[in-house]
Coordinates of C-alpha atoms in Angstrom, one line a residue:
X28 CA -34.9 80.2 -182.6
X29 CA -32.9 78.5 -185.5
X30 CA -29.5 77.1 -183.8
X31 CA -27.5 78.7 -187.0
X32 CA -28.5 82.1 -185.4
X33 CA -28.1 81.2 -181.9
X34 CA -25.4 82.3 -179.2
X35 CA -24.5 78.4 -178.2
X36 CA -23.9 77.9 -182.5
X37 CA -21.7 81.3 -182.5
X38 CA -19.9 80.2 -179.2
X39 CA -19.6 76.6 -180.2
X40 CA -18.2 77.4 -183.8
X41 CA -16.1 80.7 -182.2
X42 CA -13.9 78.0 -180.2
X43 CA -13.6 75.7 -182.9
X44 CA -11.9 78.2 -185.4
X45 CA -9.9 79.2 -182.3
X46 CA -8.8 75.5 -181.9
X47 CA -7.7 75.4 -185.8
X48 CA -6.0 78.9 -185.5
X49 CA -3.5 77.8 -183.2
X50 CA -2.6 74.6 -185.4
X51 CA -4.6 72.4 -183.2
X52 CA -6.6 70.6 -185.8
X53 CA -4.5 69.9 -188.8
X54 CA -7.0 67.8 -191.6
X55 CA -10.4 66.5 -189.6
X56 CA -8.6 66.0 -186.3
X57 CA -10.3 66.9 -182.9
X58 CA -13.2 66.8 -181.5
X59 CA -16.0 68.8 -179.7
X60 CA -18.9 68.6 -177.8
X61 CA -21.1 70.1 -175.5
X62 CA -23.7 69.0 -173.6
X63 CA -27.3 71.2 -173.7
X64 CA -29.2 73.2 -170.8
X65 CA -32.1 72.9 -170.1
X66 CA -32.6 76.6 -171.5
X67 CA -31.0 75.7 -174.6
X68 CA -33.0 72.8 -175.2
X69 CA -36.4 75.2 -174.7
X70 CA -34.8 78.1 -177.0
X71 CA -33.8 75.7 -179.9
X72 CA -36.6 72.5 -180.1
X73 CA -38.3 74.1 -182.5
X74 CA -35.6 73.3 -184.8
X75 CA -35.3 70.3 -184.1
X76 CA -36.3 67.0 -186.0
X77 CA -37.2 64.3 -183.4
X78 CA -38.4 61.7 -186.1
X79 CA -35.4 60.4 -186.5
X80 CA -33.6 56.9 -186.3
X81 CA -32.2 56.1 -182.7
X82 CA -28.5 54.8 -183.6
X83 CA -26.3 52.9 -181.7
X84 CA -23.3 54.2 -180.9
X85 CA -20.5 52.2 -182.1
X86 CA -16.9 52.2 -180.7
X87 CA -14.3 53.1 -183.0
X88 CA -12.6 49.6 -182.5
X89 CA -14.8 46.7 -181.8
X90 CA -18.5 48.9 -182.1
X91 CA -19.8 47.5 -179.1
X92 CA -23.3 48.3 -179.2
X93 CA -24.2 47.8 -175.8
X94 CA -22.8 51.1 -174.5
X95 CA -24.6 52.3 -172.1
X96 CA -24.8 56.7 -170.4
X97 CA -27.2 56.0 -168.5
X98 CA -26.8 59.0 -166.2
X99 CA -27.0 61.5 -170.1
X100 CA -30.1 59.8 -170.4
X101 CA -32.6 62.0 -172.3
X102 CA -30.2 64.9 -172.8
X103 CA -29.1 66.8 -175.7
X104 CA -25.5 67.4 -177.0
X105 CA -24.0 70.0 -179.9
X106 CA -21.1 67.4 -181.3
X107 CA -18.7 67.9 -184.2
X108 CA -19.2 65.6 -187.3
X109 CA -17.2 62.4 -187.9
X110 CA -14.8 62.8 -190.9
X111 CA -14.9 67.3 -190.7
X112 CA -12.5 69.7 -190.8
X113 CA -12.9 72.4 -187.8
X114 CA -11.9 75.0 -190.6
X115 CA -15.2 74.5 -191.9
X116 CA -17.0 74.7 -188.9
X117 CA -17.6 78.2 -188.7
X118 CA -18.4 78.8 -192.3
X119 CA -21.1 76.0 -192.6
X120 CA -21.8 74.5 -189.0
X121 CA -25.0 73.1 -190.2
X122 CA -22.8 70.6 -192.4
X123 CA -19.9 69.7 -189.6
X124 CA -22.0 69.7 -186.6
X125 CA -24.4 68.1 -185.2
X126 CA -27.1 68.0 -182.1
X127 CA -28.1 64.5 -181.0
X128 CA -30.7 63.5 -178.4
X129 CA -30.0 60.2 -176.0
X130 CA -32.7 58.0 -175.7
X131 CA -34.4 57.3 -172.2
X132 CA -32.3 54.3 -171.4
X133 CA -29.1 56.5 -172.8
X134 CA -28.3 53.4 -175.1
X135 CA -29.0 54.9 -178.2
X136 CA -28.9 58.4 -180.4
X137 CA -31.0 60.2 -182.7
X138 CA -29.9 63.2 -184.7
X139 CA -32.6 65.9 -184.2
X140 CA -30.1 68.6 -186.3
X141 CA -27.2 69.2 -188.3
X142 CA -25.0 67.1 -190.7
X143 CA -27.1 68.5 -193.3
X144 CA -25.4 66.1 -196.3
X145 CA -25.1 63.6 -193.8
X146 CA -22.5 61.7 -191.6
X147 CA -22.0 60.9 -188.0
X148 CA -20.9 62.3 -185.3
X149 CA -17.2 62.0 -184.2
X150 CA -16.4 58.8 -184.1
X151 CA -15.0 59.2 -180.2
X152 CA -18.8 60.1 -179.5
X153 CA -18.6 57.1 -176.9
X154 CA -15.6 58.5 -175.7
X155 CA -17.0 61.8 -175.0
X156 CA -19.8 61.0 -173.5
X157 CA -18.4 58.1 -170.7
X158 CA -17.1 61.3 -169.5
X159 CA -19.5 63.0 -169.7
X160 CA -21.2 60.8 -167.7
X161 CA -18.2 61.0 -165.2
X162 CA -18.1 64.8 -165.2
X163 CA -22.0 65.2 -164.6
X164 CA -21.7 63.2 -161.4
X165 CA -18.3 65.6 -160.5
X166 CA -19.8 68.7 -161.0
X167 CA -23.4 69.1 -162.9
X168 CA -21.8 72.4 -164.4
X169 CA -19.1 70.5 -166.5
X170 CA -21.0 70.5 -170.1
X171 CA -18.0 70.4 -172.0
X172 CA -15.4 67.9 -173.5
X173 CA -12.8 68.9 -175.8
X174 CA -9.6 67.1 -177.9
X175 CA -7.4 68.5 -179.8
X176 CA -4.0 68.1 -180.8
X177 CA -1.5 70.5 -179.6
X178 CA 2.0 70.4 -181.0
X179 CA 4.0 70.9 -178.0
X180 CA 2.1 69.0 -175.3
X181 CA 2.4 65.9 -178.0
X182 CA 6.0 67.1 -178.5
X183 CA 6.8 66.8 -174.3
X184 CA 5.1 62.9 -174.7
X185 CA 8.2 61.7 -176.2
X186 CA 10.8 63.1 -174.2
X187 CA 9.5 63.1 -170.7
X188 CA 8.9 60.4 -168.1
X189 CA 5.1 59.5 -168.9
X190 CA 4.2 59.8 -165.0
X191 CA 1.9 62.7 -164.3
X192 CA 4.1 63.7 -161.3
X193 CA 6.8 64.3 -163.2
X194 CA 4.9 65.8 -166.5
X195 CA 2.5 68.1 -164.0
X196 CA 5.9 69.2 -161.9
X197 CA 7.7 70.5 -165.8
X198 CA 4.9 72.2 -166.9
X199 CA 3.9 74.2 -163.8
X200 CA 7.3 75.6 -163.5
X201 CA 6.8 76.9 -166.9
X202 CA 4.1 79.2 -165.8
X203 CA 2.2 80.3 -162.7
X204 CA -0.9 80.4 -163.7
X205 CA -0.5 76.6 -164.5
X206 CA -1.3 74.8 -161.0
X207 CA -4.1 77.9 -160.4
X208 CA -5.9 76.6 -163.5
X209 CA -5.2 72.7 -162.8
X210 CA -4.2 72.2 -159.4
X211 CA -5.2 68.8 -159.6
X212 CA -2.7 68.6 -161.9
X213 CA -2.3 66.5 -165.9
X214 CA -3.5 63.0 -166.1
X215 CA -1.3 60.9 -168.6
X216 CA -2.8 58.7 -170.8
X217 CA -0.7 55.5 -172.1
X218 CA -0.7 55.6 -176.0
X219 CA -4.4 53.4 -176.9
X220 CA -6.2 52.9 -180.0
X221 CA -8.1 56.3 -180.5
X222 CA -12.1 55.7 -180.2
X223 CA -12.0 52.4 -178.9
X224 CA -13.2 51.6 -175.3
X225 CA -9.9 51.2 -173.7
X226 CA -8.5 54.9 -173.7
X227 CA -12.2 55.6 -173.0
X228 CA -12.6 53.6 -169.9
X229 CA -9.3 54.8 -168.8
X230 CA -9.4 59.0 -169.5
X231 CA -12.8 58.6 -168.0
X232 CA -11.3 57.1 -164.9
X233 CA -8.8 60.0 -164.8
X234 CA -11.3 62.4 -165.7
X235 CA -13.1 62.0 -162.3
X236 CA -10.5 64.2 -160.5
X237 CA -8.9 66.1 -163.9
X238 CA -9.7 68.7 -165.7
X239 CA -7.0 67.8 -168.5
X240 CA -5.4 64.2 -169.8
X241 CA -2.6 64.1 -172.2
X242 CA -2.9 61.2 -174.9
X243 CA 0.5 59.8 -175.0
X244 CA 1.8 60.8 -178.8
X245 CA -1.5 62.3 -179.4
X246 CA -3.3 65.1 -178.3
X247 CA -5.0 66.1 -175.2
X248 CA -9.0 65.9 -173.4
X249 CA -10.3 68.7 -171.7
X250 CA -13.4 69.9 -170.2
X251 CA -14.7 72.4 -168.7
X252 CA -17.7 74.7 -167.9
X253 CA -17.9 77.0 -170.7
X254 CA -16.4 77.2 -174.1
X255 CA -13.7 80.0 -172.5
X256 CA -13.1 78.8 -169.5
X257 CA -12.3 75.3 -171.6
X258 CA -10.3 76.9 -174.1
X259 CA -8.4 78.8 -171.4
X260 CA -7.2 75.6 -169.8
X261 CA -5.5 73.8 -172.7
X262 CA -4.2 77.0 -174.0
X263 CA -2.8 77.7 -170.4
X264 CA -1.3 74.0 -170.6
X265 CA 0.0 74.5 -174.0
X266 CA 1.6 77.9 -174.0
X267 CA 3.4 76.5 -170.8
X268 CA 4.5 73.2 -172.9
X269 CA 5.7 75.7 -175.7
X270 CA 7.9 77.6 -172.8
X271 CA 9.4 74.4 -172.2
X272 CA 10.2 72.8 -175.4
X273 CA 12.3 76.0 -175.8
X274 CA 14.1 75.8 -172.5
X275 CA 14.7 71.9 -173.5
X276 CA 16.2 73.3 -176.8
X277 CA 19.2 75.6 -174.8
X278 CA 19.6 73.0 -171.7
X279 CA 18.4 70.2 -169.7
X280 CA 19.4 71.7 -166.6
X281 CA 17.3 75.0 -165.2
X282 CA 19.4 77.4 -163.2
X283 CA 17.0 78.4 -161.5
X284 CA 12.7 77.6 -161.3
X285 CA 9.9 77.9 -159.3
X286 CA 10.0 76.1 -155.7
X287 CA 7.5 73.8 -154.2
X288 CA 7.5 76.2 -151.3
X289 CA 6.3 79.1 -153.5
X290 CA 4.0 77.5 -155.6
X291 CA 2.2 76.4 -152.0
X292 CA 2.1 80.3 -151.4
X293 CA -0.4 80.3 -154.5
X294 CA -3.0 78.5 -152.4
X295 CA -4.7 80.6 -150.1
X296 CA -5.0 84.0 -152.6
X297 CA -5.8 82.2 -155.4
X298 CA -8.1 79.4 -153.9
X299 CA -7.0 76.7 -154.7
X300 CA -5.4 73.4 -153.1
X301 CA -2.2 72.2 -155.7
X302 CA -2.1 68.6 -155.2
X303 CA 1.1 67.8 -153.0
X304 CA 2.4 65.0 -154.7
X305 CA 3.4 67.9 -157.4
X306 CA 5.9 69.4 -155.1
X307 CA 8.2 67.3 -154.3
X308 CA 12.0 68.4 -153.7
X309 CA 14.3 67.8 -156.3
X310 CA 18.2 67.1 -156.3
X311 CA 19.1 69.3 -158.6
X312 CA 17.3 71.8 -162.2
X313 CA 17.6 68.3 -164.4
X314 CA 14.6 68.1 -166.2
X315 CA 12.0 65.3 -166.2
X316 CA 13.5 64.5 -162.8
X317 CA 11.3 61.7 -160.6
X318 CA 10.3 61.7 -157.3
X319 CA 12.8 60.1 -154.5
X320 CA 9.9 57.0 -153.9

């Protein structure tokens, strides 16, 4: 099959526009990839081009070349283009996207389809895939990694205590559905160089117990299973950072919120375990308030 006419192309190019409908990906910001199947690989290899030149991989600052995935070794990932607007994904994917193949030591890349007038993938390719690597040895079902640039989320990093306690605790009182999606809560990222190894090394570090990091000033790195289930999480986490922004615009004092005792009650119907160190008491609605150490 010819991955322009494929479901994984529609999917893939279906979240992306969704991404740059909800102001996500102003100019060629963000970033998207998604790591093949086995059954992908089978339906689509007869478009691809494996003749190639195996690339290094380049950091954004520095360009090591001695990055190493050894644990992607082999595999095949669908990646947005360096330097592409998401806009245009849909449109024309076989310009702004591309599939790469890792070589067998997972030190190297080939293109095998895409980026038809040429380019490279996003340059936070690295970044992607160190955790990618991560998430594969969390949960082999985790195939996607996603940033993207979501005003209010960015808009919180400014104003609140950059402490995922106290940034997890704000936005889960904004929405139910928040610590059912991400119970293990928002990792926070310090503001780093974008595509170099440092803010790499440390989302992928995060990344082995989260299923979302906010870049300080930024953006935000998600993954997930599936293109809805990814989608679903940072525009669970967003719509809940757009509640508060507008609570934060009448007061900085909540009358009244939802308690750590009825957020546990979410647990056992639901599933899921919300990570304790959420639900701490508070003295009084003041937001960003921290935990009593």
């Amino acid at each position: 099959m010819k991955v322009i006419d494929s479901e994984l192309m529609k999917a893939y190019a279906r979240m992306a526009m969704d991404g740059f409908n909800q102001g996500w990906h102003e100019r060629n910001g963000g970033n998207l990839t998604y790591r093949l199947k086995d059954s992908d690989v089978e339906e689509l290899k007869d478009d691809f081009k494996e003749d190639g030149i195996w690339e290094d991989f380049g950091w954004q600052a520095g360009h090591e070349s001695d990055s190493s995935f050894s644990g992607l070794a082999g595999e095949y990932f669908m990646v947005s283009g360096s330097g592409k607007y998401f806009r245009n994904i849909q449109p024309d994917p076989e310009d702004n996207v591309a599939i790469i193949k890792l070589n067998d030591t997972g030190t190297k890349f080939m293109k095998v389809w895409g980026l038809k007038k040429g380019g490279r993938p996003t340059s936070e390719l690295p970044t992607h895939l160190a955790n990618l690597d991560v998430l594969k040895k969390r949960d082999e079902d985790i195939r996607i990694v996603y940033h993207c640039h979501p005003t209010n989320l960015i808009a919180l990093t400014y104003v609140l205590p950059l402490d995922e306690r106290v940034f997890t605790r704000e936005i889960y009182e904004m929405a139910t559905e928040c610590p059912i999606v991400f119970p293990e809560g928002i990792g926070i990222v310090p503001w780093m160089l974008c595509g170099g190894k440092e803010i790499g090394d440390y989302t992928s570090e995060l990344m082995k117990t989260h299923d979302i990091c906010v870049w300080a000033h930024h953006g935000t790195f998600v993954c997930g299973r599936d293109f809805d289930e990814t989608f679903g999480l940072i525009h669970t986490a967003e719509k809940a950072a757009e509640v508060l922004v507008k609570v934060m615009s009448i007061t900085n004092v909540k009358r009244q919120t939802i308690t750590p005792d009825q957020f546990r009650e979410l647990n056992k119907p639901f599933g899921v375990h919300i990570n304790e160190k959420f639900l701490y008491e508070k003295k009084d609605g003041t937001i960003g308030q921290m935990p009593e150490e």
